[in-house]
XYZ file of C-alpha atoms in Angstrom:
683
model
C -7.199 -25.616 -39.901
C -7.371 -25.087 -36.067
C -9.618 -22.409 -34.963
C -9.592 -20.735 -31.416
C -11.941 -18.394 -29.790
C -9.929 -15.757 -28.007
C -11.608 -14.659 -24.886
C -10.116 -11.106 -23.524
C -11.117 -9.777 -20.093
C -12.846 -6.429 -21.311
C -13.790 -4.699 -24.430
C -10.536 -2.445 -24.533
C -8.412 -5.584 -24.362
C -10.303 -7.052 -27.336
C -9.450 -3.969 -29.271
C -5.613 -4.261 -28.371
C -5.760 -7.881 -29.423
C -7.593 -7.006 -32.694
C -4.963 -4.355 -33.350
C -2.153 -6.973 -32.789
C -3.735 -9.693 -34.754
C -5.006 -7.811 -37.624
C -8.751 -8.049 -36.802
C -11.331 -9.301 -34.540
C -11.299 -12.566 -36.607
C -8.782 -13.905 -38.973
C -5.621 -15.990 -39.304
C -2.421 -15.741 -37.111
C 0.589 -18.264 -36.950
C -0.907 -21.726 -37.407
C -4.761 -21.069 -36.583
C -7.776 -19.068 -37.452
C -9.244 -17.087 -34.505
C -12.102 -14.984 -33.462
C -11.902 -12.309 -30.649
C -14.577 -11.965 -28.048
C -14.512 -10.359 -24.645
C -15.936 -10.694 -21.183
C -16.815 -7.737 -18.691
C -14.548 -8.679 -15.880
C -16.143 -11.185 -13.522
C -19.684 -12.221 -14.780
C -20.218 -14.775 -12.114
C -20.441 -14.724 -8.243
C -21.115 -17.408 -5.684
C -24.577 -18.131 -4.680
C -26.053 -17.280 -1.358
C -24.853 -19.875 1.331
C -28.349 -21.350 1.724
C -28.343 -22.132 -2.093
C -25.106 -24.066 -1.766
C -26.120 -26.475 0.989
C -28.369 -29.510 1.207
C -32.203 -29.027 2.013
C -31.822 -29.908 5.636
C -29.454 -26.995 6.155
C -31.135 -24.322 3.889
C -32.882 -22.675 7.158
C -29.590 -22.562 9.151
C -27.491 -21.057 6.503
C -30.283 -18.562 5.468
C -30.478 -17.119 8.945
C -26.748 -16.101 9.268
C -27.109 -16.542 13.133
C -23.914 -16.357 15.111
C -24.807 -19.375 16.736
C -24.333 -21.418 13.584
C -20.920 -19.987 13.147
C -18.335 -20.766 12.084
C -19.841 -22.611 9.075
C -18.767 -26.101 8.071
C -17.379 -25.485 4.772
C -17.773 -28.862 3.640
C -21.451 -28.225 3.357
C -21.019 -25.731 0.657
C -21.191 -26.801 -2.922
C -19.360 -23.480 -4.174
C -21.819 -23.070 -7.101
C -22.021 -19.785 -9.009
C -24.686 -17.757 -10.571
C -24.758 -14.714 -12.818
C -24.036 -11.251 -11.249
C -26.940 -9.197 -12.078
C -25.655 -6.166 -13.837
C -26.654 -4.972 -17.424
C -24.170 -3.059 -19.827
C -25.341 -1.671 -23.105
C -28.830 -3.611 -22.882
C -27.009 -7.094 -22.204
C -27.222 -8.955 -19.045
C -24.180 -11.010 -18.171
C -25.876 -14.445 -19.011
C -26.806 -12.716 -22.516
C -23.215 -12.071 -22.997
C -22.136 -15.685 -22.382
C -24.942 -16.885 -24.256
C -23.691 -15.011 -27.233
C -20.237 -16.416 -26.837
C -21.636 -19.801 -26.400
C -23.635 -19.644 -29.483
C -20.396 -18.734 -31.233
C -18.724 -21.621 -30.037
C -21.371 -24.016 -31.309
C -20.419 -22.862 -34.819
C -17.308 -24.899 -34.483
C -13.971 -24.217 -32.526
C -11.027 -26.403 -31.388
C -10.390 -24.610 -28.283
C -10.710 -21.413 -26.094
C -7.670 -19.131 -25.502
C -7.807 -17.383 -22.132
C -6.423 -13.928 -22.858
C -7.380 -12.296 -19.740
C -5.129 -10.172 -17.525
C -2.284 -12.451 -16.239
C -2.741 -11.131 -12.593
C -0.351 -12.366 -9.815
C -3.412 -13.105 -7.782
C -4.829 -15.334 -10.336
C -7.837 -13.188 -10.814
C -7.922 -13.108 -14.578
C -7.536 -16.960 -14.723
C -10.547 -17.430 -12.184
C -12.971 -15.011 -14.140
C -11.962 -16.900 -17.272
C -12.752 -20.227 -16.004
C -15.960 -19.021 -14.351
C -17.349 -17.874 -17.778
C -15.977 -21.247 -19.353
C -17.660 -23.352 -16.779
C -20.990 -21.373 -17.054
C -20.900 -22.096 -20.808
C -20.396 -25.929 -20.159
C -17.413 -25.853 -22.404
C -15.752 -29.380 -22.637
C -13.079 -28.662 -25.345
C -9.565 -27.577 -25.059
C -8.417 -24.587 -23.199
C -5.276 -22.669 -23.716
C -3.577 -19.918 -21.846
C -1.961 -16.617 -23.542
C 0.568 -15.119 -20.983
C 1.170 -11.702 -22.252
C 3.405 -9.012 -20.456
C 1.221 -6.204 -21.568
C -1.133 -5.201 -24.329
C 1.316 -4.093 -26.994
C 1.220 -5.714 -30.306
C 4.688 -7.454 -29.850
C 3.681 -8.843 -26.443
C 0.248 -10.129 -27.593
C 1.906 -11.657 -30.782
C 4.552 -13.385 -28.823
C 2.037 -14.732 -26.167
C -0.069 -15.981 -29.362
C 2.878 -17.956 -30.566
C 3.580 -19.620 -27.190
C 0.247 -20.757 -26.114
C 0.110 -22.977 -23.004
C -2.541 -25.939 -22.924
C -4.432 -26.378 -19.743
C -5.553 -29.953 -19.685
C -7.242 -29.512 -16.290
C -7.981 -26.234 -14.303
C -7.494 -28.075 -10.877
C -3.957 -28.757 -11.986
C -3.240 -25.118 -13.034
C -1.561 -23.192 -10.396
C -2.883 -19.374 -11.137
C -6.576 -20.827 -11.378
C -6.130 -22.449 -7.996
C -4.686 -19.493 -6.422
C -7.459 -17.387 -7.472
C -10.315 -19.909 -6.833
C -8.816 -20.556 -3.263
C -8.688 -16.804 -2.410
C -12.251 -16.268 -3.848
C -13.575 -19.020 -1.434
C -11.607 -17.743 1.441
C -12.880 -14.138 1.078
C -16.579 -15.654 0.575
C -16.311 -17.688 3.840
C -14.640 -14.755 5.787
C -17.969 -12.775 5.203
C -19.132 -14.431 8.403
C -16.665 -11.947 10.310
C -18.385 -9.082 8.717
C -21.780 -10.405 9.785
C -20.520 -11.202 13.321
C -18.996 -7.633 13.740
C -21.998 -6.072 12.283
C -24.637 -8.066 14.350
C -22.767 -7.517 17.512
C -22.426 -3.623 16.739
C -26.022 -3.310 15.868
C -26.902 -5.162 19.192
C -25.007 -2.489 20.957
C -26.990 0.252 19.031
C -24.636 1.254 16.234
C -26.386 0.515 12.857
C -23.350 0.063 10.482
C -22.027 -2.654 8.089
C -18.414 -3.470 9.674
C -16.560 -4.918 6.719
C -13.815 -7.124 7.949
C -11.799 -8.472 5.154
C -8.126 -9.500 5.065
C -6.466 -6.465 4.230
C -9.256 -3.942 5.132
C -8.935 -5.174 8.977
C -5.172 -4.705 9.048
C -5.323 -1.314 7.460
C -8.239 0.187 9.438
C -6.784 -1.072 12.745
C -3.351 0.301 12.254
C -4.899 3.741 11.021
C -7.185 3.758 14.169
C -4.541 2.803 16.606
C -2.429 5.621 15.252
C -5.012 8.230 15.824
C -5.466 6.847 19.360
C -1.671 7.457 19.846
C -2.016 10.998 18.422
C -5.093 11.751 20.717
C -3.229 10.288 23.708
C -0.082 12.446 22.976
C 0.870 14.880 25.640
C 3.989 16.952 24.681
C 6.696 16.606 27.528
C 9.391 19.221 27.072
C 12.909 18.490 28.234
C 16.116 20.329 28.331
C 19.754 19.301 27.539
C 23.196 20.557 26.698
C 24.078 20.646 22.981
C 27.027 22.667 21.263
C 27.041 24.814 17.946
C 29.903 26.035 16.068
C 30.002 29.416 13.984
C 28.641 27.735 10.763
C 25.626 26.163 12.743
C 26.634 22.565 13.139
C 25.154 21.121 16.065
C 26.957 18.673 18.526
C 24.990 16.330 20.580
C 25.127 13.011 22.513
C 23.661 9.865 20.912
C 20.322 8.941 22.253
C 19.262 5.292 23.059
C 15.822 5.068 21.712
C 14.843 2.340 24.018
C 15.925 4.011 27.244
C 13.008 5.470 29.436
C 15.255 7.699 31.228
C 18.249 9.642 29.955
C 20.355 11.102 32.795
C 21.367 14.293 30.923
C 17.822 15.237 29.787
C 15.911 17.322 32.278
C 12.222 17.937 32.552
C 12.849 20.887 34.862
C 14.564 23.851 32.834
C 16.411 25.195 36.010
C 17.958 21.660 36.304
C 19.107 22.080 32.711
C 20.487 25.664 33.432
C 22.424 24.144 36.208
C 23.854 21.456 33.897
C 24.945 24.087 31.559
C 27.385 25.499 34.206
C 29.497 22.277 33.766
C 30.473 22.906 30.140
C 32.738 25.301 28.371
C 33.674 26.188 24.690
C 35.659 23.398 23.082
C 37.705 22.904 19.995
C 36.308 20.835 17.249
C 38.468 17.637 16.544
C 38.717 14.543 14.662
C 36.929 15.773 11.604
C 36.475 12.922 8.943
C 35.368 13.074 5.481
C 34.190 10.015 3.496
C 33.008 10.273 -0.120
C 29.810 8.031 -0.301
C 27.600 6.825 -3.148
C 23.944 5.930 -3.097
C 22.299 4.053 -5.935
C 18.977 5.306 -7.521
C 15.833 4.213 -5.457
C 13.716 0.948 -6.391
C 11.265 1.043 -9.318
C 8.004 1.791 -8.245
C 5.099 -0.465 -7.805
C 1.255 0.929 -7.613
C 1.193 1.508 -3.784
C 4.446 3.492 -4.090
C 3.175 5.595 -6.986
C -0.071 6.381 -5.134
C 1.864 7.252 -1.887
C 3.935 9.865 -3.921
C 0.914 11.427 -5.746
C -1.384 11.508 -2.579
C -0.010 15.047 -1.345
C -0.865 16.539 -4.636
C -4.666 15.625 -4.210
C -4.848 12.438 -6.201
C -6.811 9.660 -4.373
C -5.903 6.100 -4.589
C -8.971 5.476 -6.793
C -7.954 8.187 -9.124
C -4.368 6.840 -9.367
C -5.842 3.218 -9.904
C -8.798 4.314 -12.568
C -6.410 6.723 -14.537
C -3.406 4.322 -14.449
C -5.560 1.633 -15.824
C -6.741 3.560 -18.684
C -3.383 4.724 -19.553
C -2.213 0.979 -19.563
C -5.138 0.298 -22.008
C -3.883 2.977 -24.198
C -0.298 1.489 -23.892
C 1.351 4.569 -22.503
C 2.376 2.650 -19.300
C 3.023 -0.959 -18.132
C 0.701 -3.383 -16.425
C -0.600 -2.152 -13.310
C -1.219 -5.145 -10.847
C 2.367 -6.432 -11.071
C 4.295 -7.808 -8.026
C 7.669 -7.059 -9.550
C 10.051 -4.314 -8.417
C 12.484 -4.778 -11.275
C 12.550 -5.328 -14.962
C 13.910 -8.048 -17.131
C 16.896 -7.526 -19.413
C 14.512 -8.001 -22.417
C 12.166 -5.182 -20.863
C 15.173 -3.014 -20.347
C 16.616 -3.265 -23.687
C 13.024 -2.881 -25.287
C 12.544 0.802 -23.526
C 16.161 1.991 -23.914
C 15.659 3.364 -27.433
C 12.627 5.512 -25.977
C 14.435 7.093 -22.904
C 15.711 10.127 -24.603
C 12.246 11.014 -26.020
C 10.668 10.160 -22.579
C 13.292 12.516 -20.804
C 12.529 15.462 -23.044
C 8.725 14.639 -22.449
C 8.991 15.030 -18.667
C 11.672 17.756 -18.572
C 14.800 15.500 -17.631
C 18.050 16.729 -18.943
C 19.343 13.672 -21.049
C 22.937 14.477 -20.388
C 22.221 13.103 -16.704
C 21.234 9.716 -18.285
C 24.850 8.393 -18.569
C 24.372 4.857 -16.958
C 22.717 3.070 -19.825
C 23.860 -0.182 -18.683
C 21.560 -2.732 -16.785
C 21.899 -2.241 -13.071
C 21.924 -5.345 -11.157
C 20.016 -3.843 -8.373
C 17.220 -2.899 -10.956
C 17.381 -5.306 -13.937
C 17.369 -9.192 -13.233
C 16.609 -12.389 -15.158
C 13.422 -12.773 -13.025
C 9.843 -11.485 -12.908
C 7.029 -11.499 -15.421
C 5.233 -8.022 -16.086
C 8.210 -6.034 -14.652
C 7.814 -2.869 -12.368
C 5.604 -0.027 -13.204
C 7.326 2.052 -15.805
C 6.389 3.982 -18.920
C 5.333 2.025 -22.053
C 7.034 1.707 -25.411
C 4.361 3.907 -26.812
C 5.554 7.546 -25.973
C 2.956 10.460 -26.233
C 3.907 13.563 -28.309
C 3.186 15.881 -25.438
C 1.816 15.296 -21.685
C -1.569 17.094 -22.908
C -2.271 14.202 -24.808
C -2.786 12.214 -21.734
C -5.356 14.335 -19.984
C -8.435 12.391 -21.746
C -7.341 9.547 -19.761
C -8.518 10.770 -16.332
C -7.516 13.020 -13.590
C -3.733 13.056 -12.927
C -2.636 11.557 -15.809
C 0.181 13.765 -16.562
C 1.447 13.615 -12.872
C 0.994 9.612 -12.938
C 3.153 9.481 -16.279
C 5.854 12.253 -15.075
C 6.448 10.510 -11.704
C 6.634 7.013 -13.165
C 8.818 8.164 -16.035
C 11.347 10.178 -13.678
C 11.587 6.985 -11.324
C 12.506 4.840 -14.369
C 14.973 7.346 -15.708
C 16.646 7.696 -12.365
C 17.899 4.380 -13.049
C 20.067 5.593 -15.918
C 21.611 8.254 -14.123
C 24.808 7.903 -11.874
C 24.923 7.219 -8.315
C 24.535 10.341 -6.046
C 27.896 11.203 -4.559
C 28.138 13.018 -1.347
C 30.796 13.932 1.435
C 29.624 12.436 4.781
C 31.393 14.541 7.352
C 31.767 13.717 11.129
C 33.549 15.499 14.007
C 33.407 15.508 17.748
C 34.525 17.917 20.712
C 37.963 17.761 21.924
C 36.924 18.399 25.566
C 33.779 16.435 25.373
C 34.168 13.462 22.946
C 30.622 12.234 23.484
C 29.247 15.283 21.630
C 29.317 14.562 17.829
C 27.987 16.017 14.670
C 27.337 14.321 11.378
C 26.039 15.625 8.094
C 26.065 15.062 4.322
C 27.446 17.696 1.468
C 26.440 16.859 -1.995
C 28.993 16.599 -4.503
C 27.202 15.534 -7.521
C 23.262 14.959 -7.435
C 23.237 12.801 -10.458
C 19.997 10.543 -9.995
C 18.726 12.942 -7.375
C 18.484 15.823 -10.158
C 16.343 13.347 -11.998
C 14.001 12.099 -9.275
C 14.359 12.527 -5.731
C 11.468 11.041 -3.485
C 13.203 12.317 -0.392
C 13.738 15.780 -1.366
C 12.762 16.833 2.209
C 15.743 14.794 3.527
C 17.238 16.758 6.543
C 20.560 15.161 6.391
C 21.565 16.841 3.277
C 23.200 20.272 3.997
C 25.071 22.814 2.407
C 26.934 23.639 5.600
C 29.942 25.746 6.004
C 33.254 24.711 7.527
C 33.438 23.015 10.898
C 34.567 24.787 13.915
C 37.231 25.829 14.983
C 35.336 25.703 18.300
C 31.635 25.207 19.454
C 29.949 26.798 22.288
C 27.522 25.046 24.775
C 23.770 26.066 24.838
C 20.877 24.914 26.435
C 18.427 23.140 23.758
C 14.789 22.582 24.552
C 12.970 19.585 22.803
C 9.832 17.534 23.402
C 8.978 13.880 23.097
C 8.090 13.040 19.377
C 4.397 13.322 18.244
C 3.003 10.215 16.588
C 3.069 10.540 12.802
C -0.225 11.545 11.189
C -1.604 8.452 9.044
C -1.287 9.054 5.328
C -1.127 6.958 2.351
C 2.465 6.979 2.250
C 2.656 6.104 5.743
C 0.244 3.098 5.528
C 1.817 1.866 2.248
C 5.300 1.811 3.988
C 3.852 -0.024 6.876
C 2.247 -2.650 4.707
C 5.342 -3.216 2.569
C 7.640 -3.465 5.655
C 4.968 -6.085 6.934
C 5.032 -7.806 3.493
C 1.192 -7.651 3.434
C -0.429 -7.619 -0.055
C 0.864 -6.387 -3.231
C 1.255 -2.769 -4.295
C -1.898 -3.016 -6.447
C -3.933 -4.719 -3.865
C -3.067 -2.098 -1.371
C -4.035 0.701 -3.626
C -7.204 -0.981 -4.685
C -8.219 -1.912 -1.163
C -7.450 1.607 0.269
C -9.509 2.948 -2.757
C -12.419 0.755 -1.873
C -12.285 1.803 1.882
C -12.469 5.444 1.190
C -15.482 5.332 -1.457
C -19.145 5.531 -0.769
C -21.699 6.562 1.923
C -20.415 3.642 3.959
C -16.763 4.309 3.690
C -14.354 3.514 6.302
C -11.810 6.141 5.758
C -11.845 9.913 4.864
C -8.709 10.466 2.404
C -7.678 14.148 1.750
C -4.408 14.801 0.332
C -3.162 11.702 1.346
C -4.157 12.228 5.038
C -6.363 9.202 6.435
C -8.920 9.554 8.952
C -11.451 6.938 10.072
C -15.098 7.376 9.675
C -17.557 6.236 12.306
C -18.004 3.053 10.329
C -14.104 2.722 10.237
C -13.890 3.432 13.884
C -16.488 0.771 14.790
C -14.795 -1.723 12.417
C -11.384 -1.065 13.898
C -12.715 -1.471 17.608
C -14.327 -4.753 16.550
C -10.910 -6.144 15.200
C -8.792 -5.310 18.164
C -6.647 -8.289 19.129
C -8.059 -10.234 16.241
C -6.493 -12.615 13.916
C -8.008 -10.924 10.939
C -6.361 -7.635 11.731
C -3.011 -9.138 12.473
C -0.220 -8.440 9.738
C 1.316 -11.401 10.803
C -1.606 -13.747 10.071
C -2.579 -11.807 6.852
C 0.924 -12.289 5.624
C 0.688 -16.062 6.409
C -2.707 -16.259 4.340
C -1.024 -14.586 1.245
C 1.951 -17.155 1.586
C -0.754 -20.078 1.870
C -2.338 -18.873 -1.304
C 1.051 -18.973 -2.952
C 1.582 -22.616 -1.545
C -1.792 -23.771 -2.934
C -0.704 -22.426 -6.406
C 2.376 -24.258 -6.119
C 0.607 -27.473 -5.241
C 2.389 -27.378 -1.753
C -0.802 -27.203 0.163
C -4.432 -28.575 -0.407
C -7.152 -25.999 -0.872
C -8.998 -27.587 1.907
C -6.224 -26.767 4.424
C -6.225 -23.065 3.231
C -10.244 -22.886 3.756
C -9.868 -24.552 7.078
C -7.867 -21.495 8.227
C -11.135 -19.228 7.826
C -12.658 -21.650 10.430
C -9.748 -21.019 12.735
C -9.724 -17.325 12.378
C -13.425 -17.082 13.075
C -13.255 -19.622 16.069
C -10.382 -17.064 17.471
C -12.031 -13.740 16.515
C -15.735 -14.282 17.461
C -15.150 -14.347 21.359
C -12.673 -11.446 20.955
C -15.321 -9.487 18.920
C -17.886 -10.313 21.583
C -15.492 -8.645 24.013
C -14.581 -5.865 21.788
C -18.221 -4.572 21.645
C -18.251 -3.656 25.169
C -15.818 -0.843 24.269
C -17.694 0.895 21.664
C -19.978 3.157 23.988
C -16.874 3.786 26.083
C -14.719 4.955 23.099
C -17.373 6.442 20.844
C -19.879 7.498 23.206
C -23.619 6.279 23.505
C -25.192 5.060 20.200
C -27.443 7.577 18.403
C -31.235 7.266 19.305
C -33.242 5.841 16.853
C -35.787 8.079 15.240
C -39.367 6.682 15.503
C -40.772 6.457 12.133
C -44.720 6.684 12.070
C -46.014 3.855 10.388
C -48.190 4.305 7.319
C -51.822 3.557 7.768
C -52.728 0.454 5.905
C -54.789 1.238 2.827
C -58.417 0.076 2.840
C -59.099 -3.117 1.338
C -61.899 -4.160 -0.981
C -63.003 -7.821 -1.065
C -64.780 -9.149 -4.215
C -64.963 -11.924 -6.779
C -62.657 -11.638 -9.735
C -62.468 -14.232 -12.395
C -64.375 -16.762 -10.337
C -61.863 -16.258 -7.120
C -62.276 -14.151 -4.061
C -59.417 -11.378 -3.927
C -58.594 -8.338 -1.748
C -56.982 -5.197 -3.268
C -56.407 -1.951 -2.060
C -59.275 0.824 -2.425
C -56.887 3.589 -3.223
C -54.296 3.908 -5.912
C -51.839 6.797 -5.546
C -53.914 9.933 -4.766
C -57.182 8.435 -6.033
C -60.098 6.319 -4.375
C -61.973 4.065 -6.384
C -65.762 4.769 -6.341
C -68.131 1.966 -6.038
C -68.882 1.847 -9.931
C -65.139 1.709 -10.650
C -64.710 -1.127 -8.190
C -67.588 -2.770 -9.770
C -66.040 -2.409 -13.087
C -62.638 -3.657 -12.088
C -64.011 -6.798 -10.642
C -65.804 -7.494 -13.808
C -62.517 -7.331 -15.790
C -63.210 -3.887 -17.372
C -60.781 -0.980 -18.021
C -61.436 2.136 -16.170
C -60.046 5.807 -16.763
C -59.811 8.473 -14.081
C -57.993 11.823 -13.218
C -55.073 11.882 -10.716
C -51.663 13.341 -10.195
C -48.061 12.017 -10.146
C -45.745 12.064 -7.154
C -44.384 15.344 -8.503
C -48.258 16.653 -8.364
C -48.617 17.039 -12.067
C -52.141 15.863 -13.452
C -52.458 13.034 -15.610
C -55.266 10.539 -16.944
C -54.686 7.027 -15.444
C -55.934 3.985 -17.612
C -55.906 0.445 -16.096
C -57.539 -2.744 -14.961
C -56.851 -5.399 -12.313
C -54.147 -7.802 -13.096
C -51.241 -9.978 -11.535
C -48.626 -7.822 -9.702
C -45.363 -8.890 -7.885
C -43.999 -7.598 -4.591
C -40.812 -9.010 -2.953
C -41.447 -12.133 -4.901
C -45.082 -12.603 -4.067
C -47.889 -12.269 -6.596
C -51.064 -10.548 -5.920
C -53.961 -8.919 -7.871
C -53.911 -5.282 -7.868
C -54.501 -2.378 -10.246
C -52.226 -2.184 -13.173
C -51.846 0.858 -15.707
C -52.201 0.188 -19.281
C -49.634 2.217 -21.458
């Protein structure tokens, strides 16, 4: 009987697989199995100096700018264990346990990690497989989500991977990983130059980070430079409040009938009189429901309520693991026919749960705009497991109710009819250039279920037009640049087609966390920290901050996965980016003090006086050790006893000044990798 070891990405996934297959070990389909789990990435690339030949070690260890860009052919791309410990086991110990199990006799490893569009799940699985030096068969389980039917279907359709270098998802993950590692040179370049100018920060210049921080910084510069310039122009208004105005060419720098001087506007007003309204037109129009959400769209909608990208990402992941929502890191904005039909029986239950009138859900046929025979995981949506009430979701993290409700209403909107409205237009008889246009709702339909544009100013419940409109002098100002928000930056990245919904959210979350964060986020409003401002200034006019270049890099990674481009060509683009950006950063650093003010003065730290040393012979060798330990200074007798290898006891205090009895002797100690002889406590 064939026997497989099923390797999941994390413990929660292992539990879901055990639930689907009837236990952590057993028989399914035509094979025996055992389920074991990783903990995400267990391996990472070694330091550059550990991946080059001996003559190059000193050069790569220094990270000097003069040695950049690196020759990537010098690197062996070897990995080592990430030094983390979870529940008492290091990453090496975890892999040793899996390796020991494999040695009991298995015919293959089934990769059951997340089926990410980025290839991340395949990469971390092969990192572990390579670390265990497994030479046997490797198979892939491609599952849409972690529900029992999806897992069971995937386990019946296992894909054999004869060679990882001929497996597109792995190639994509590995090429992205190598590109990002090599691009760390840009972070070192920017950081070194900034520190040289007196700004002690770490300027993290990643692919997506640089695009985001520059765009946000640039927008704030526009806001700071904004000066309101009032203007005056003639407009007409009818008794119902409809405004008639002339069309504005947004590209025009000067508009003849807009006046900076109010008196000139008053003078122009004398040229107009009350005019009849004419050419009233009514057109019944329809609007289809909005696209299904990705993680970026979900985060953008929830940001104003106070949910940060990190909270959305974390809580959504837990809801997914509990099978209440679909796979988070999808690139799809539609669902397949199979996914549509699978969720259809649950829609009434979901609607009642989130407060949607089921009588609105009359369009239960698949819409061609939302349901297609393409995609894999499908758009973000509710899962087939429906909670009995929303309070049941609270244990999965902050915002769980809001996440589920928005996700559900967005999906249910697809099952409502099109929004129908009356589009009304008219003009003035005596002045045809003055026109009005507005919408009057006829049937809200899907907008009564989910309306992300509830602040849409074009929807008016206006009275009847005309019969006449009177001229008046209207005052306006040049528009102020929009404040950067989560919704704003997500819309920009989507328009530029840079990154996936999930990578946008995870990157924005990372940029907003920790003491070295690049952004402050508050209810969706995004403001650069000083670290963010420095990072932004350093990438002005660079390729790494160009959405066009970043979009091309994502496309190149897809081409590597599709065997349309060798990985070496993709990696060469790192060198090209660095060759372009390093001189630009050298130029940009000159702008730091002009834009941010002089760097903060460094506080002088008084050097601690070196402890007095004792010299003596210990075990036949001359040694030196400190005469003091903590708050205690060794007596001559204690020094003599220590050199003789004896144990001494004395009274002293802890750092918190609590008294205690110290007992110890001389022994080997290690400091920063160097061994020395010093006093050691005996517990």
